[in-house]
mmCIF file of C-alpha atoms in Angstrom:
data_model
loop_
_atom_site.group_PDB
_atom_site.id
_atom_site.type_symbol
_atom_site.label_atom_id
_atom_site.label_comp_id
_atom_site.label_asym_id
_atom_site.label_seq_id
_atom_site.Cartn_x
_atom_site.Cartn_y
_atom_site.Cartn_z
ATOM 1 C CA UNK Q 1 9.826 12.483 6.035
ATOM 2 C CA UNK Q 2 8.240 12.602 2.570
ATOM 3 C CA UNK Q 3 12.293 12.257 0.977
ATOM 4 C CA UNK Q 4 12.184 9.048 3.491
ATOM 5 C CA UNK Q 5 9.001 7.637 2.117
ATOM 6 C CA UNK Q 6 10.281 7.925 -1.626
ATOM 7 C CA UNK Q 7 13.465 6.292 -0.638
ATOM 8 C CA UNK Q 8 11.814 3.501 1.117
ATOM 9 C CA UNK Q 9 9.335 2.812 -1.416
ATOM 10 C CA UNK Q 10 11.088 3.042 -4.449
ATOM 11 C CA UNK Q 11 12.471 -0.517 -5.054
ATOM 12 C CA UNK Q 12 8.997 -1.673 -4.058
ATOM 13 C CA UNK Q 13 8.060 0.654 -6.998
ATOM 14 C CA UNK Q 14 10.200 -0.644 -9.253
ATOM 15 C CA UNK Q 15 9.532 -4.489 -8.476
ATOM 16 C CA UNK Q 16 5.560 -3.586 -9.117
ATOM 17 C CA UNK Q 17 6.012 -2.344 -12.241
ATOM 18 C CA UNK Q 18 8.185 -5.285 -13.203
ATOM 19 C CA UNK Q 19 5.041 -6.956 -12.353
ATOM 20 C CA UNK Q 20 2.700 -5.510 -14.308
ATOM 21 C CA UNK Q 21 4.697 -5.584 -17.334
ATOM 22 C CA UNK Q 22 5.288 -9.716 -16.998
ATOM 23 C CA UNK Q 23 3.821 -12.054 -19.060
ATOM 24 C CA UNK Q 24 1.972 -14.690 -18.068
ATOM 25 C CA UNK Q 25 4.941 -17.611 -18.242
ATOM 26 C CA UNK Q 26 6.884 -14.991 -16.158
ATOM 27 C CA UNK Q 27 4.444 -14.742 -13.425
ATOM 28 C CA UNK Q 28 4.162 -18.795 -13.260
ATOM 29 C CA UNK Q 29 7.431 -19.386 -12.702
ATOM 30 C CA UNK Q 30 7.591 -16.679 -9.810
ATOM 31 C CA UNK Q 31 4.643 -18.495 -8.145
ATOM 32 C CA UNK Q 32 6.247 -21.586 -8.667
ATOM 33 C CA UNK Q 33 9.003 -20.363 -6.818
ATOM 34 C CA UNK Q 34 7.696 -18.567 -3.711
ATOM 35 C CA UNK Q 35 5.818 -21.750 -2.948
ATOM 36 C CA UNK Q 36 8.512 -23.875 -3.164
ATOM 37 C CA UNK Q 37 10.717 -21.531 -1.069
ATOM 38 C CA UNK Q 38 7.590 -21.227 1.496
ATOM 39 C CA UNK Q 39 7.397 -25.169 1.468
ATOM 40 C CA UNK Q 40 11.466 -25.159 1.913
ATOM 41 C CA UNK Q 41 11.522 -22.554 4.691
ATOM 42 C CA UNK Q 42 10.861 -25.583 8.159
ATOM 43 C CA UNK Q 43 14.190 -26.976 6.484
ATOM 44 C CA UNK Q 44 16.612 -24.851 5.787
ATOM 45 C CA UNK Q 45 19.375 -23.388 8.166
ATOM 46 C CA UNK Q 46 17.818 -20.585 9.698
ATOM 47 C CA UNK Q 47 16.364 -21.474 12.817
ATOM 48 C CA UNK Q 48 18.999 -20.412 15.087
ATOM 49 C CA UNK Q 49 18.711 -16.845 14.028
ATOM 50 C CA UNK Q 50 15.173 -16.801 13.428
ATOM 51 C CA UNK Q 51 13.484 -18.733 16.477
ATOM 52 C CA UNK Q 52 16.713 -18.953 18.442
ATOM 53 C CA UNK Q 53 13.909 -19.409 21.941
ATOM 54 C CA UNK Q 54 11.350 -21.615 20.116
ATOM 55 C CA UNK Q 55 11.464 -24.558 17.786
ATOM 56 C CA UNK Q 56 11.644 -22.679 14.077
ATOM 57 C CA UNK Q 57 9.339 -25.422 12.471
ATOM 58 C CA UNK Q 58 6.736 -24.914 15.517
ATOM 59 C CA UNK Q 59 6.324 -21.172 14.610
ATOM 60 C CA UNK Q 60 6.203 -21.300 11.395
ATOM 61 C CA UNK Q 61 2.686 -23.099 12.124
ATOM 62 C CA UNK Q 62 1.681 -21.017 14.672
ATOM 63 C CA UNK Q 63 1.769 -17.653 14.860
ATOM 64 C CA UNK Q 64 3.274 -17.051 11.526
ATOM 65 C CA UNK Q 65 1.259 -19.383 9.449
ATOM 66 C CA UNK Q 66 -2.163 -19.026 11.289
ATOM 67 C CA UNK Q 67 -1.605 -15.466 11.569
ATOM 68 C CA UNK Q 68 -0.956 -15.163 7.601
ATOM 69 C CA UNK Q 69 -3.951 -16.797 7.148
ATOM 70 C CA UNK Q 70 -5.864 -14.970 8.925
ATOM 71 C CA UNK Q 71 -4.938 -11.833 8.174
ATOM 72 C CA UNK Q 72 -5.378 -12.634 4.114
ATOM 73 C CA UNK Q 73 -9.378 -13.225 5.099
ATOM 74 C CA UNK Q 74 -9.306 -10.498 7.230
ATOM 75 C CA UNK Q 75 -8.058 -8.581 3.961
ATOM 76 C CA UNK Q 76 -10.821 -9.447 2.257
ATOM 77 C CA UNK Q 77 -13.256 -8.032 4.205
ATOM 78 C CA UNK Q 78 -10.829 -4.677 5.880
ATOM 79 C CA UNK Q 79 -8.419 -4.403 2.863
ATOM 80 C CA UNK Q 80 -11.027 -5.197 0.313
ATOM 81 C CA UNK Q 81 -14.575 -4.090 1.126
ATOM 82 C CA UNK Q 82 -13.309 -1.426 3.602
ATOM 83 C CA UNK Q 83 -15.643 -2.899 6.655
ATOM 84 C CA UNK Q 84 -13.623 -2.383 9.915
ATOM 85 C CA UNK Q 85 -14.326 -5.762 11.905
ATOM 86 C CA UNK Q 86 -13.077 -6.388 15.268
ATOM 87 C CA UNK Q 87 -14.730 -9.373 15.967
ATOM 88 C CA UNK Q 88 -12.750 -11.813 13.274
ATOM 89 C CA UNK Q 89 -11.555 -14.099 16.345
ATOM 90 C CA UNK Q 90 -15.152 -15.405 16.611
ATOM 91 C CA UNK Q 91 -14.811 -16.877 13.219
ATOM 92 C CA UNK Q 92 -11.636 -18.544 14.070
ATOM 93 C CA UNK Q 93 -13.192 -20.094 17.543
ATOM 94 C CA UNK Q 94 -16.174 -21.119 15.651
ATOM 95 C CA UNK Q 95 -14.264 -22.962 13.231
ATOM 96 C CA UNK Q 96 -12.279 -24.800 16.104
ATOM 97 C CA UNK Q 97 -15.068 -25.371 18.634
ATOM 98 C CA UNK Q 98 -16.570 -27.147 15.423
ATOM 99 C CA UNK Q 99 -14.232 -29.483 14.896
ATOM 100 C CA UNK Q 100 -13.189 -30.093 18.565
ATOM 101 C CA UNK Q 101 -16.692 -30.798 19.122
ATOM 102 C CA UNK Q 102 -17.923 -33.158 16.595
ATOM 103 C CA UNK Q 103 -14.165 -35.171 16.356
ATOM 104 C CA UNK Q 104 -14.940 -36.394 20.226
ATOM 105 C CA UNK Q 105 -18.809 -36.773 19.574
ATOM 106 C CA UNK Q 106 -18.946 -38.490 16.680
ATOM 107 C CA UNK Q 107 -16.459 -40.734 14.414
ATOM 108 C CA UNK Q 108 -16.111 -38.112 11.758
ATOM 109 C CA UNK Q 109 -13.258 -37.939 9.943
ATOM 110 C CA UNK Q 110 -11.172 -34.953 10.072
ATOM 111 C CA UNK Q 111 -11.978 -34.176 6.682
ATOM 112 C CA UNK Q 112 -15.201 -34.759 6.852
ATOM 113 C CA UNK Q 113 -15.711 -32.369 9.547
ATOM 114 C CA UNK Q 114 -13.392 -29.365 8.034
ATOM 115 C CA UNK Q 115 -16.213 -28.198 5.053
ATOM 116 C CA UNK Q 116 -18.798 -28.368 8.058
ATOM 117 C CA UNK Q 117 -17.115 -25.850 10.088
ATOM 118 C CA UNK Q 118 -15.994 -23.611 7.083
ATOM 119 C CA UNK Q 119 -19.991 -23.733 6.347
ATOM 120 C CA UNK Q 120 -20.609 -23.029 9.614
ATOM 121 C CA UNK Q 121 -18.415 -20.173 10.329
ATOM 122 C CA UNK Q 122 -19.715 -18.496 6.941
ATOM 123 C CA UNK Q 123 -22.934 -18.712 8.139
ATOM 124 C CA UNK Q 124 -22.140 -16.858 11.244
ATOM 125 C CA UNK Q 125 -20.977 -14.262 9.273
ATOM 126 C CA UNK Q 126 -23.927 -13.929 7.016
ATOM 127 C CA UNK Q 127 -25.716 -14.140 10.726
ATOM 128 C CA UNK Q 128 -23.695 -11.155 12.535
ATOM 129 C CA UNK Q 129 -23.966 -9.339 8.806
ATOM 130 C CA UNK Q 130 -27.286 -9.426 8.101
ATOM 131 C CA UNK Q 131 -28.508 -7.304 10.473
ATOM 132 C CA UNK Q 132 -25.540 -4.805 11.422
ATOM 133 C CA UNK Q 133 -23.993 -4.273 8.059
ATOM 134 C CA UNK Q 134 -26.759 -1.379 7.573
ATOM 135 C CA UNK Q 135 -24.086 0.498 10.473
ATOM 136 C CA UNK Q 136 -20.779 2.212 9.163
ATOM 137 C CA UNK Q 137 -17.973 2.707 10.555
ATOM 138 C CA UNK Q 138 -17.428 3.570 14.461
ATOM 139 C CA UNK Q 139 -21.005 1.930 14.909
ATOM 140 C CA UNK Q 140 -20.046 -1.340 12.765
ATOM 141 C CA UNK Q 141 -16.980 -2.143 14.497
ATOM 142 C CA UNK Q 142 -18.499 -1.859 18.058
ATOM 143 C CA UNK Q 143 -21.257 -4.435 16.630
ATOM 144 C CA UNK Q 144 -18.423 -6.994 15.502
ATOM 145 C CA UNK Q 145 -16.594 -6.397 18.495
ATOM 146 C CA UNK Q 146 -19.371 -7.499 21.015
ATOM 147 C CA UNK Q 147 -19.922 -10.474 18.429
ATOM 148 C CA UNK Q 148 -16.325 -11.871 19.067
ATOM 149 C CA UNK Q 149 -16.574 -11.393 22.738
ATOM 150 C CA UNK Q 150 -20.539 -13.148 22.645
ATOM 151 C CA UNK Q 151 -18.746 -16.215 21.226
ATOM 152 C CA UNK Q 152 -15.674 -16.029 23.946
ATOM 153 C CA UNK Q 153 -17.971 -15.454 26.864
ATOM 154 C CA UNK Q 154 -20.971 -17.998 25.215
ATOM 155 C CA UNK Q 155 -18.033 -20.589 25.295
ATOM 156 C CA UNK Q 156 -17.100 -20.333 28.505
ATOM 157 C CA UNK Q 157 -20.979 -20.720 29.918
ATOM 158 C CA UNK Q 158 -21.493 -24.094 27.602
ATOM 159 C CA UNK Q 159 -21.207 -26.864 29.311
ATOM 160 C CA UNK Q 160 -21.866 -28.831 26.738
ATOM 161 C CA UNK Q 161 -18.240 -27.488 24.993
ATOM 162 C CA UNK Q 162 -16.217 -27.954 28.088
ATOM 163 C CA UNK Q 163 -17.522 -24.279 29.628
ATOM 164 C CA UNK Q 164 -13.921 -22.592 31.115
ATOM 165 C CA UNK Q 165 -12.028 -26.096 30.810
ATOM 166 C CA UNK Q 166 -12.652 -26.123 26.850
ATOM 167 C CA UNK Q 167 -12.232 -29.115 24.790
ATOM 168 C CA UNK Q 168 -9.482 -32.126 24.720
ATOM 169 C CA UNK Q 169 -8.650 -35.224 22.450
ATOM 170 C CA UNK Q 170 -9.524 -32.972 19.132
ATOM 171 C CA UNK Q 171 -8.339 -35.415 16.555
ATOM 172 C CA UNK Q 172 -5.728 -35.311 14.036
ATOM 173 C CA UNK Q 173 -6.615 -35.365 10.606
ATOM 174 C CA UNK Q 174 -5.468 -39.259 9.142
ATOM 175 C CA UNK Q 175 -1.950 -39.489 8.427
ATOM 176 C CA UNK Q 176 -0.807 -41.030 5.020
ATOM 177 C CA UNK Q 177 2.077 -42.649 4.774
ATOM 178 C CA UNK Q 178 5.333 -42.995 2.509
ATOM 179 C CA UNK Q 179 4.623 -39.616 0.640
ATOM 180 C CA UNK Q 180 7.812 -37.591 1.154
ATOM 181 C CA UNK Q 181 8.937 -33.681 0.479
ATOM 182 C CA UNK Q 182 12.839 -32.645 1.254
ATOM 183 C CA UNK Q 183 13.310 -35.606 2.964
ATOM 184 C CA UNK Q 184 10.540 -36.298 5.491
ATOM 185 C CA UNK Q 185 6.872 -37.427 5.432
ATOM 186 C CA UNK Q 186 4.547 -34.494 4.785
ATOM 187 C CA UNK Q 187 0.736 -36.347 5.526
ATOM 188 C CA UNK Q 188 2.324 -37.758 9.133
ATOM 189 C CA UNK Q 189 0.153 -35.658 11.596
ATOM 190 C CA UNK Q 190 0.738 -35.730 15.148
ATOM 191 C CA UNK Q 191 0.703 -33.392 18.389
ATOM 192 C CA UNK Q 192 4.914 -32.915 17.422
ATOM 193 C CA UNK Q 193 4.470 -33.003 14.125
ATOM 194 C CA UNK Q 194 4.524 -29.540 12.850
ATOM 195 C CA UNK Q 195 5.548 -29.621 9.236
ATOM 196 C CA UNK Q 196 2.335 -31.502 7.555
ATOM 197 C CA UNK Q 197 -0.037 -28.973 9.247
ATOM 198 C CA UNK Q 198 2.292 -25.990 7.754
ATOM 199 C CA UNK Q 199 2.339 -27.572 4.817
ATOM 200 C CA UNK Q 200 -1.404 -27.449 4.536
ATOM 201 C CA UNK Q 201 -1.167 -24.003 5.773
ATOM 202 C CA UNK Q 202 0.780 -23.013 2.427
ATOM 203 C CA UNK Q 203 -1.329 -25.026 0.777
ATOM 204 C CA UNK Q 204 -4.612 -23.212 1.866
ATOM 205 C CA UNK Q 205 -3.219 -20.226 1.654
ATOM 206 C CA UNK Q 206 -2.050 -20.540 -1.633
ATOM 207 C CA UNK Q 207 -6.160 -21.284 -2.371
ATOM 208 C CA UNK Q 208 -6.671 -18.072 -1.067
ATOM 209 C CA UNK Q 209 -4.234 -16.036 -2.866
ATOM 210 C CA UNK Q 210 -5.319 -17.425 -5.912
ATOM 211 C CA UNK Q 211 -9.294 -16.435 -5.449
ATOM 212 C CA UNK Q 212 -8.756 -13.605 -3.554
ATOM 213 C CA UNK Q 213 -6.675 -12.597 -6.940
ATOM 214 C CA UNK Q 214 -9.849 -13.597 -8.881
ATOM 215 C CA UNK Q 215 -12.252 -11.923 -6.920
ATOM 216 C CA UNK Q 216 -10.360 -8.637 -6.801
ATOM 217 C CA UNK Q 217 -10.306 -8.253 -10.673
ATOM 218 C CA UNK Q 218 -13.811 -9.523 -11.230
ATOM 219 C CA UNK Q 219 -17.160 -7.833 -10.788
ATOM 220 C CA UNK Q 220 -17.107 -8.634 -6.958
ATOM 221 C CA UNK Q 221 -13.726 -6.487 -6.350
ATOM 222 C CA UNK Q 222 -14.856 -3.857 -8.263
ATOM 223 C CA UNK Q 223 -18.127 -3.782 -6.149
ATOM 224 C CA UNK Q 224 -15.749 -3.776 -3.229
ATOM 225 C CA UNK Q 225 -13.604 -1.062 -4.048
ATOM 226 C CA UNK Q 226 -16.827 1.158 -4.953
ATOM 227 C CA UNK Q 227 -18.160 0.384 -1.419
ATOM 228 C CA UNK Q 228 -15.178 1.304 -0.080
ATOM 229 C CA UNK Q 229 -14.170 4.354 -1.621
ATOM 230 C CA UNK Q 230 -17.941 5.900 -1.716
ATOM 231 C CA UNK Q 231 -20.286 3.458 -0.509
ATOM 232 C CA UNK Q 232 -23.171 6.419 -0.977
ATOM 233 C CA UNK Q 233 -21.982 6.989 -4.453
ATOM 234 C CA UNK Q 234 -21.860 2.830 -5.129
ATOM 235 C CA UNK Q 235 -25.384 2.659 -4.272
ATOM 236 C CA UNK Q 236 -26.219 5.738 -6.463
ATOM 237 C CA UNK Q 237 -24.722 4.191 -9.570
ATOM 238 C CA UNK Q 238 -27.117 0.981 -8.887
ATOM 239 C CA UNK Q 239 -24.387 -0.897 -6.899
ATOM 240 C CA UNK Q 240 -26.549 -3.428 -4.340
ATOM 241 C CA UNK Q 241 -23.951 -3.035 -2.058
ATOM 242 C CA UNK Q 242 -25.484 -4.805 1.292
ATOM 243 C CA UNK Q 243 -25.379 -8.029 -0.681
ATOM 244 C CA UNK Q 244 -21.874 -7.903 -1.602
ATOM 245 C CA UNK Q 245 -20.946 -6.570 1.895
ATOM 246 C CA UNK Q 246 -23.038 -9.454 3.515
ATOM 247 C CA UNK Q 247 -20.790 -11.277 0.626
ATOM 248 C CA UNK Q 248 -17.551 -10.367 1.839
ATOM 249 C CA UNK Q 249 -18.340 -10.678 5.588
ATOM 250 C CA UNK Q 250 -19.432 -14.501 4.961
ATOM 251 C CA UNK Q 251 -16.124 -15.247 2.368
ATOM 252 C CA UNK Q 252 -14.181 -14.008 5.397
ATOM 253 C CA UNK Q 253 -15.173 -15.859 7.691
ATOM 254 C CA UNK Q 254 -14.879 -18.842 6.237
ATOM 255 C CA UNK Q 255 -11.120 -18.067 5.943
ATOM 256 C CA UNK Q 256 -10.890 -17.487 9.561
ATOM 257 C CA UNK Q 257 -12.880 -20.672 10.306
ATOM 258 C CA UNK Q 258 -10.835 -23.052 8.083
ATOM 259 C CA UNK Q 259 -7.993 -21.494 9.738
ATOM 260 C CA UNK Q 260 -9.863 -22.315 13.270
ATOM 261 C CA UNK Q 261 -9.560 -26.013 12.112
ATOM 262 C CA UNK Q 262 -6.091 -26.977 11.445
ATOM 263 C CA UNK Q 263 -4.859 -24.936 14.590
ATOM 264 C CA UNK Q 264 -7.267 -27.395 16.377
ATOM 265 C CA UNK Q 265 -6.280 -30.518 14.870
ATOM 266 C CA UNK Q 266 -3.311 -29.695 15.520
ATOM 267 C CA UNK Q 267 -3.227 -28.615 19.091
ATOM 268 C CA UNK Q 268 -5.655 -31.352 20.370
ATOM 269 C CA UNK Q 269 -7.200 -29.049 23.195
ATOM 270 C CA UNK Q 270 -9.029 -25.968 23.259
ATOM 271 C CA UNK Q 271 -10.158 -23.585 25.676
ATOM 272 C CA UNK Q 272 -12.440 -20.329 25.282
ATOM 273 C CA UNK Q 273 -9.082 -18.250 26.523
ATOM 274 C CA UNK Q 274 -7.748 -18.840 23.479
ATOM 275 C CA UNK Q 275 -9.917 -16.563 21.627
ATOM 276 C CA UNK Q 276 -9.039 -13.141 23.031
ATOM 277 C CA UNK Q 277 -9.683 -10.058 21.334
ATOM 278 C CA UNK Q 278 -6.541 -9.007 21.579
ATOM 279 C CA UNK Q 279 -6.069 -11.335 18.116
ATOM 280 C CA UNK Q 280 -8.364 -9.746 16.436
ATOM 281 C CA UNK Q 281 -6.482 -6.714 17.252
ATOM 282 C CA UNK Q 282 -3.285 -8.285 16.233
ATOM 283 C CA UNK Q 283 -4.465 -9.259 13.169
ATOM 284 C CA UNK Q 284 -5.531 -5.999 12.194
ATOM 285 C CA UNK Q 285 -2.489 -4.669 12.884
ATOM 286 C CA UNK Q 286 -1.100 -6.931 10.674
ATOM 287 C CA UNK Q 287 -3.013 -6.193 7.648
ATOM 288 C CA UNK Q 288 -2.594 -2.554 8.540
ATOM 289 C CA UNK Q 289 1.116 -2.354 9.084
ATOM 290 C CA UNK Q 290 1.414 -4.547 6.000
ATOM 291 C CA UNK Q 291 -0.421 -2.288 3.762
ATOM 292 C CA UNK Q 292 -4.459 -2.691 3.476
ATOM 293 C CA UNK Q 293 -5.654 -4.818 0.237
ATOM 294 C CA UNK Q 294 -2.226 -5.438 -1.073
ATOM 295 C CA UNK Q 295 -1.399 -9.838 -0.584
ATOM 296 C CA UNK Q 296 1.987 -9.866 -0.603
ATOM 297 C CA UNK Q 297 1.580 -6.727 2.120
ATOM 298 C CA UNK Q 298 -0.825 -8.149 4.379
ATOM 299 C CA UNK Q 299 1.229 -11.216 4.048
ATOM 300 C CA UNK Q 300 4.409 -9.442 5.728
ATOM 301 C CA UNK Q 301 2.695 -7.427 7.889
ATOM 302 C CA UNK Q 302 1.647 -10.528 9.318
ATOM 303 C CA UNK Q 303 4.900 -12.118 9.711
ATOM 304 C CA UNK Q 304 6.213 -9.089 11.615
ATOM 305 C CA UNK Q 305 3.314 -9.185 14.077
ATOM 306 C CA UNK Q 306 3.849 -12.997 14.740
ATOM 307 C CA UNK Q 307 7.666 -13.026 14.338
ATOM 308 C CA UNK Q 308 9.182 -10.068 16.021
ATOM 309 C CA UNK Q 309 7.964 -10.661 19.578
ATOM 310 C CA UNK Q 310 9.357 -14.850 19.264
ATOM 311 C CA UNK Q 311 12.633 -13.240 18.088
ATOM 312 C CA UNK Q 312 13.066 -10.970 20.575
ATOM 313 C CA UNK Q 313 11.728 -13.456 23.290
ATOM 314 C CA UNK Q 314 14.928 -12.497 25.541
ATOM 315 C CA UNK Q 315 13.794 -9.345 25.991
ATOM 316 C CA UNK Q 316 11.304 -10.418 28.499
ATOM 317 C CA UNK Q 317 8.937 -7.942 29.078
ATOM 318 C CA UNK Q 318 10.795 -5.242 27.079
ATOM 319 C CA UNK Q 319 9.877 -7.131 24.162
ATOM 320 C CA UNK Q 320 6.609 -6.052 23.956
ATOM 321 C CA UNK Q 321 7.603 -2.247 24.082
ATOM 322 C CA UNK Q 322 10.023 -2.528 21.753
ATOM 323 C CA UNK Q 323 7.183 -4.123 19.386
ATOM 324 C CA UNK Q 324 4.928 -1.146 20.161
ATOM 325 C CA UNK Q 325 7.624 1.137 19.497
ATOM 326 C CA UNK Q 326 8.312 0.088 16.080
ATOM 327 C CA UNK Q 327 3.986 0.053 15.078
ATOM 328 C CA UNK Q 328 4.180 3.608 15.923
ATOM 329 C CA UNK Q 329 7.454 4.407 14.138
ATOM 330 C CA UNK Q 330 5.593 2.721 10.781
ATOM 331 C CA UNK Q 331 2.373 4.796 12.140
ATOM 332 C CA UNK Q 332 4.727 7.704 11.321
ATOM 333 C CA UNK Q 333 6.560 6.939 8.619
ATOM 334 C CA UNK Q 334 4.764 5.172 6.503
ATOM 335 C CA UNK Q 335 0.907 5.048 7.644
ATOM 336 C CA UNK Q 336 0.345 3.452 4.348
ATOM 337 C CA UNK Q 337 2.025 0.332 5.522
ATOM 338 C CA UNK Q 338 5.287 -1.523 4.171
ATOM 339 C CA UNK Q 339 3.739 -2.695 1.088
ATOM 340 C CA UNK Q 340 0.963 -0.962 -0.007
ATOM 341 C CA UNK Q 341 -0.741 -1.043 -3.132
ATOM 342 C CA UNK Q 342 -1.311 2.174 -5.216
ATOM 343 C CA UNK Q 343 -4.958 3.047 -5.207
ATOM 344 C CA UNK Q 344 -4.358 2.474 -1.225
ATOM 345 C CA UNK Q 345 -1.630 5.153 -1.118
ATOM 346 C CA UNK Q 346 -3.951 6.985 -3.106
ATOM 347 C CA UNK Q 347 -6.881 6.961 -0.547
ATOM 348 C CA UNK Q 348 -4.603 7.653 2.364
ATOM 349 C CA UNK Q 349 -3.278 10.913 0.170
ATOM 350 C CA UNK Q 350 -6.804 11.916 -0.245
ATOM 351 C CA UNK Q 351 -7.666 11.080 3.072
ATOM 352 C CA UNK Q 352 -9.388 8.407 3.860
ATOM 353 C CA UNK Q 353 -7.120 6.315 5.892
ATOM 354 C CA UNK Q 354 -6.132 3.848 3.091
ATOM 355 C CA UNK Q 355 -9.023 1.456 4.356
ATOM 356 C CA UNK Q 356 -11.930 3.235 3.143
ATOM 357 C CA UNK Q 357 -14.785 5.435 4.734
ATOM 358 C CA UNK Q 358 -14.338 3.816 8.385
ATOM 359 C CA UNK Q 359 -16.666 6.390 10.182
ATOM 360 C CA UNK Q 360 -14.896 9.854 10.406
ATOM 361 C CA UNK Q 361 -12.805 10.697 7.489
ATOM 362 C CA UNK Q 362 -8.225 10.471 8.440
ATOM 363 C CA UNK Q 363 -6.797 12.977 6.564
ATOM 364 C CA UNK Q 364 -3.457 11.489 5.354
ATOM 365 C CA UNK Q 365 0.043 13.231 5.362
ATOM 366 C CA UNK Q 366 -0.415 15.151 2.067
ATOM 367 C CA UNK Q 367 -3.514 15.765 2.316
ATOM 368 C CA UNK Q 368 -5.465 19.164 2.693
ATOM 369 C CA UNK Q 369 -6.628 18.444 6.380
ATOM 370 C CA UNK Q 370 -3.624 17.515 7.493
ATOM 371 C CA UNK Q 371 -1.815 20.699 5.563
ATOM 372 C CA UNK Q 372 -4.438 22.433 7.880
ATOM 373 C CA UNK Q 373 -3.523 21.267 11.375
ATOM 374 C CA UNK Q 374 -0.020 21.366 10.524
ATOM 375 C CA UNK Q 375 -0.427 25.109 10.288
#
């Protein structure tokens, strides 16, 4: 298994310390081609192998886009701060129940509306944070998890959001016209239209990359990584660590609340069932079977969680066992994830999991406790 592992990750290996050893022109001119292949991908000639049951440019929106999205804020505050929520589908409802509600009560403009709910949704998770991210571990989760289903269930008794039958007419942001990308007008929004609201996606997500980048290298990440290798230990060397918890709780949920927005402008209706925790689950997954705290990780672990059950949509209900079957196969094989970064393979080898102190301690494959139970 180990021989597998090295096998596996050693072009990976190879390709990060490429990286490391660009200069900066290099590293430009790669970013200025992944985003021009991710603003490429709706039009070129793949759709009837990758989305041969659903229309490729559709998914690309949603689940792949949304889900990238929100599994890079979920990053932030799992991969980055090592603070196991379960709740991060509140953030994402909040940010859509937002915008549903004051586009059809009031003659706000889309754009208007979209800092509003980001706001808002950061509050909420300087709200649910303040007073639960004293817990750890086991205890925290549990907290965020009742917090997502509070906002599901809270939805559903509102009347004055549509209770069980949600929210409809949610509009579309204003479409500008005669502005053109391979072909076809990019700022034309509509319920069919899904190429401008993937475009933004790439867009915002690009934002993201580029602070979450920032953040990880500055006095913040640093903080973060101290809080999640030894939060004890952080405090001890005069770390305030609550503050930058609370920090990354709130910076996170904007994410997911931006992200709560353009799915809504773009879907028109809304109903509390669309806020299961079963995607906060999902999104987890992602940023777990792409490899905790690493972007470009997170970022494919999330495209395998949105795009592998749409592929193998003829499957019926095999699909979703086949799905499960390969989670548990990387579970084995690589618990690190497909792309993990190297202080994260280092924490799983010393065991902690690769996510941090998240209650008990996981002893990892090479590490003593699991050298232990093996004998």
């Amino acid at each position: 298994m180990n021989k597998f592992r090295q096998t596996v990750s050693s072009p990976f290996e190879g390709a990060r310390d490429w990286w490391h050893r660009a200069r900066g022109w290099q590293r430009v001119i790669v970013y200025v081609l992944l985003l021009l292949f991710a603003l490429s991908l709706p039009s070129l000639p793949v759709a009837s192998f990758m989305s041969p049951y659903v229309e490729w440019q559709s998914l690309l929106f949603f689940p792949i886009g949304v889900y990238v999205l929100l599994a890079l804020g979920l990053n932030i505050v799992v991969g980055q701060a090592g603070l196991l929520d379960l709740g991060f589908v509140a953030f994402y409802a909040i940010g859509a129940y937002f915008l549903a509600y004051l586009g059809t009560q009031s003659s706000w403009n889309f754009w208007v509306i979209l800092p509003i709910a980001v706001l808002m949704a950061a509050v909420s998770g300087i709200i649910l944070g303040a007073p639960t991210l004293r817990l750890r571990g086991d205890y925290l989760a549990i907290v965020t998890l009742g917090f997502g289903e509070i906002v599901r269930i809270t939805a559903i008794n509102t009347e004055a959001i549509g209770g069980t039958n949600g929210i409809a007419g949610i509009p579309h942001p204003p479409s500008i016209e005669g502005v053109y990308l391979f072909g076809e007008e990019i700022f034309k929004y509509g319920l069919l239209a899904s190429k401008p609201y993937y475009y933004l996606l790439v867009l915002l997500c690009a934002v993201v990359i580029i602070l979450s980048v920032r953040w990880n290298r500055s006095r913040v990440g640093r903080a973060w990584a101290a809080i999640r290798e030894d939060e004890d230990a952080a405090e001890v060397m005069g770390v305030p660590t609550y503050k930058f918890k609370l920090l990354a709780f709130a910076i996170g949920a904007s994410i997911g609340g931006a992200t709560g927005v353009f799915w809504a402008g773009k879907t028109v209706s809304i109903v509390p069932q669309d806020f299961p925790f079963m995607l906060s689950a999902t999104i987890l997954a992602a940023v777990v079977l792409g490899g905790s705290g690493n972007i470009p990780g997170v970022m494919l672990g999330a495209f395998m969680v949105a795009w592998l059950p749409e592929r193998f949509r003829g499957f019926q209900d095999y699909r979703i066992m086949i799905f499960g079957a390969v989670l548990v196969a990387m579970m084995v094989f690589r618990p690190e994830g497909l792309l993990p970064s190297r202080q994260r393979k280092a924490e799983l080898k010393e065991g902690t999991g690769g996510m941090g102190s998240l209650g008990a301690e996981v002893g990892g494959p090479d590490s003593v406790d699991a050298a232990e139970v093996a004998k």
